[in-house]
XYZ file of C-alpha atoms in Angstrom:
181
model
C -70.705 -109.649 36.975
C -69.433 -112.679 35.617
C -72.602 -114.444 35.390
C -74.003 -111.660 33.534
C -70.558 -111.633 30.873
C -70.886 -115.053 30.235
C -74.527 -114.950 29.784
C -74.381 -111.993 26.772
C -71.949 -113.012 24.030
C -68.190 -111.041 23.761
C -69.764 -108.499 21.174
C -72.271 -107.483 23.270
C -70.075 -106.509 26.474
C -67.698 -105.320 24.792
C -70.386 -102.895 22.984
C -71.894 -102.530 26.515
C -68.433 -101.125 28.011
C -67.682 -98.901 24.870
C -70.749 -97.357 24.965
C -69.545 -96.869 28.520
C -66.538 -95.382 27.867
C -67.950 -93.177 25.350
C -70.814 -92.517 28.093
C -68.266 -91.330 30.411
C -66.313 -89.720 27.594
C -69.329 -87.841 26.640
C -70.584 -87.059 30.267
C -66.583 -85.762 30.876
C -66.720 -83.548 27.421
C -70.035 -82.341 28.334
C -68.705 -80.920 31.707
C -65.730 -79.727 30.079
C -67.775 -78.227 27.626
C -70.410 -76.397 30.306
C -66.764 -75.446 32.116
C -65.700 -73.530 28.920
C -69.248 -72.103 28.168
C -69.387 -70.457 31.642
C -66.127 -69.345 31.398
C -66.744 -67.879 28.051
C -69.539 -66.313 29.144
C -67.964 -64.865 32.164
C -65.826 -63.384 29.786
C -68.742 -61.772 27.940
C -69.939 -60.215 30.834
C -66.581 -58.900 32.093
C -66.455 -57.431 28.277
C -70.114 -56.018 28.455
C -69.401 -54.736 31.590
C -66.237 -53.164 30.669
C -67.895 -51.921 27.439
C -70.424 -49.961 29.776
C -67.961 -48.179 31.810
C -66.112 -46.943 28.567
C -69.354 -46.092 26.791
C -70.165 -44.018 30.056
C -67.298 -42.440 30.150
C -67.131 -41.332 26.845
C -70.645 -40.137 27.121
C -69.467 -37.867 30.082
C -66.070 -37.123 27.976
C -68.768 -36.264 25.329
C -70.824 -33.692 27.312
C -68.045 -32.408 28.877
C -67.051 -31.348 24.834
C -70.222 -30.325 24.148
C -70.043 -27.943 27.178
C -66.330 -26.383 26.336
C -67.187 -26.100 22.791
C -70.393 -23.651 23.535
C -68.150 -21.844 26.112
C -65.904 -21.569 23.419
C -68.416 -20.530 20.961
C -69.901 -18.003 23.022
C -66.435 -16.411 23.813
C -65.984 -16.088 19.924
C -69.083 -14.526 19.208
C -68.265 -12.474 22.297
C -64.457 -11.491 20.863
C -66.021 -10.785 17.639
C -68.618 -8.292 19.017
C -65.689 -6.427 20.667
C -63.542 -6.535 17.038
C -66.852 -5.343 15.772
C -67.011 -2.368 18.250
C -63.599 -1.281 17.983
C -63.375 -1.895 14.494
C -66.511 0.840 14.485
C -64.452 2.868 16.893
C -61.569 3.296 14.588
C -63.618 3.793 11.601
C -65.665 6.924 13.486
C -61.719 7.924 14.727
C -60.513 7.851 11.002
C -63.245 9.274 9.730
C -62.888 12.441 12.745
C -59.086 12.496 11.690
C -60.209 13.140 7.729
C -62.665 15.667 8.542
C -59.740 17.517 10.798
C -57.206 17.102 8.295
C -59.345 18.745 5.344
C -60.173 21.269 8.192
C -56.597 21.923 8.186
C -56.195 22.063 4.591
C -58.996 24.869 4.358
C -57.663 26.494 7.291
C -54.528 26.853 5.505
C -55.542 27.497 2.138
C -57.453 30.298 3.701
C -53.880 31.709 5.759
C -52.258 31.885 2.704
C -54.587 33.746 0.687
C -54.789 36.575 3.918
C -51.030 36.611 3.690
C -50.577 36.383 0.064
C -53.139 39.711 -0.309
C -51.133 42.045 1.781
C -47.936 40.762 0.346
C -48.843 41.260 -2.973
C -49.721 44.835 -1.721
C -46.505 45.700 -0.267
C -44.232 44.040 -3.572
C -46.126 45.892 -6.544
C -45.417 49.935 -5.119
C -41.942 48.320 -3.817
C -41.917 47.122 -7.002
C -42.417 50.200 -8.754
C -39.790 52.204 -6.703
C -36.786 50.177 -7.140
C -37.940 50.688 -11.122
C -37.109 54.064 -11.073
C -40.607 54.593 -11.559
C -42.565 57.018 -9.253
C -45.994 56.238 -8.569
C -49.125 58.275 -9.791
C -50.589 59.124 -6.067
C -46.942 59.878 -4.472
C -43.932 58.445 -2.805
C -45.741 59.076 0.431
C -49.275 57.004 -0.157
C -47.283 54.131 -1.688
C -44.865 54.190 1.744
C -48.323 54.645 3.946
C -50.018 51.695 1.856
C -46.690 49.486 2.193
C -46.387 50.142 5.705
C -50.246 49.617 6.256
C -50.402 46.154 4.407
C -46.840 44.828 6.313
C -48.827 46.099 9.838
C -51.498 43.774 8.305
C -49.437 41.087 7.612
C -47.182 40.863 10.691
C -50.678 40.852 12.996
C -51.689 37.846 10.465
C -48.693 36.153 11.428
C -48.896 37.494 15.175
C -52.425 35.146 14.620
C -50.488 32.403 13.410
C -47.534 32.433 16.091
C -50.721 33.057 19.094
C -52.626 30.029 17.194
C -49.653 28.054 17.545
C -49.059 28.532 20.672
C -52.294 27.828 22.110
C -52.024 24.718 20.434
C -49.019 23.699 22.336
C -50.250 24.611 25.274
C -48.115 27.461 26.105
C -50.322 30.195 25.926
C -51.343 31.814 29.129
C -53.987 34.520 29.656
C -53.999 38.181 30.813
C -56.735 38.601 33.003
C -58.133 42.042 34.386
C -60.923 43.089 36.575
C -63.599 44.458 34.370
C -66.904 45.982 35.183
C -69.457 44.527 33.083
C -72.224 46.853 33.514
């Protein structure tokens, strides 16, 4: 080594040993750098990896959605059948309850006419009597046609009072043996 130093001039070695040293630099940065590359790129991987199992899983969490929201769906469209049904229901039920109540109205427009007419029969020739007046066909036909028309009227009401009760339930019936023939 010494014949060799002596041999090339100082310049020379020393560029021989710094190139050297910035060989062995260079080789030592070159591992460090291949070090930090593979660990970098383990990294990656790990990430990629990682990144995998959360895109999976989201893709499950994703269909599982998918799934609950048609469930859901369906059960609405079911629910709103059902509103739809008994939203028909009531409206048949009101419109029943509308055709009863003006049924009732008639019915009783129709009562008080029938009691009304025989009233009005029995308060004119009453009427007439306590007027001092005495009537053209005789005290006796206006009593008869008073007492006719209040027979009417408390059989009317007889109706009413039977209706009623029927109604409520408390009406019970007289049977008897009867020979159809």
């Amino acid at each position: 080594a010494l014949a060799v130093n002596e041999a090339l001039p100082l310049s020379a070695s020393l560029a021989i040993v710094l190139a050297a040293a910035i060989g062995g630099w260079a080789i030592a940065r070159l591992r460090i750098t291949r070090s930090e590359l593979a660990a970098s790129i383990q990294e990656i991987v790990d990430h990629n990896q990682a990144l995998s199992v959360m895109t999976r899983a989201n893709e499950d969490r994703y269909a599982e959605l998918l799934e609950a929201k048609a469930e859901v769906d369906q059960k609405v469209a079911q629910r709103t059948r059902e509103l739809q049904d008994a939203t028909n229901q009531l409206s048949a039920t009101l419109n029943k309850l509308q055709e009863l109540d003006r049924a009732k109205t008639d019915f009783f427009n129709n009562v008080s006419h029938e009691l009304r007419s025989p009233l009005t029969l029995i308060l004119a020739p009453l009427e007439e009597l306590i007027g001092g007046r005495v009537p053209v066909t005789g005290q006796r036909a206006v009593y008869e046609t008073m007492h006719r028309n209040a027979s009417r009227l408390l059989r009317l009401i007889n109706q009413l009072l039977d209706l009623a009760k029927i109604d409520a339930g408390e009406m019970k019936l007289a049977t008897t043996p009867t020979d159809l023939s």
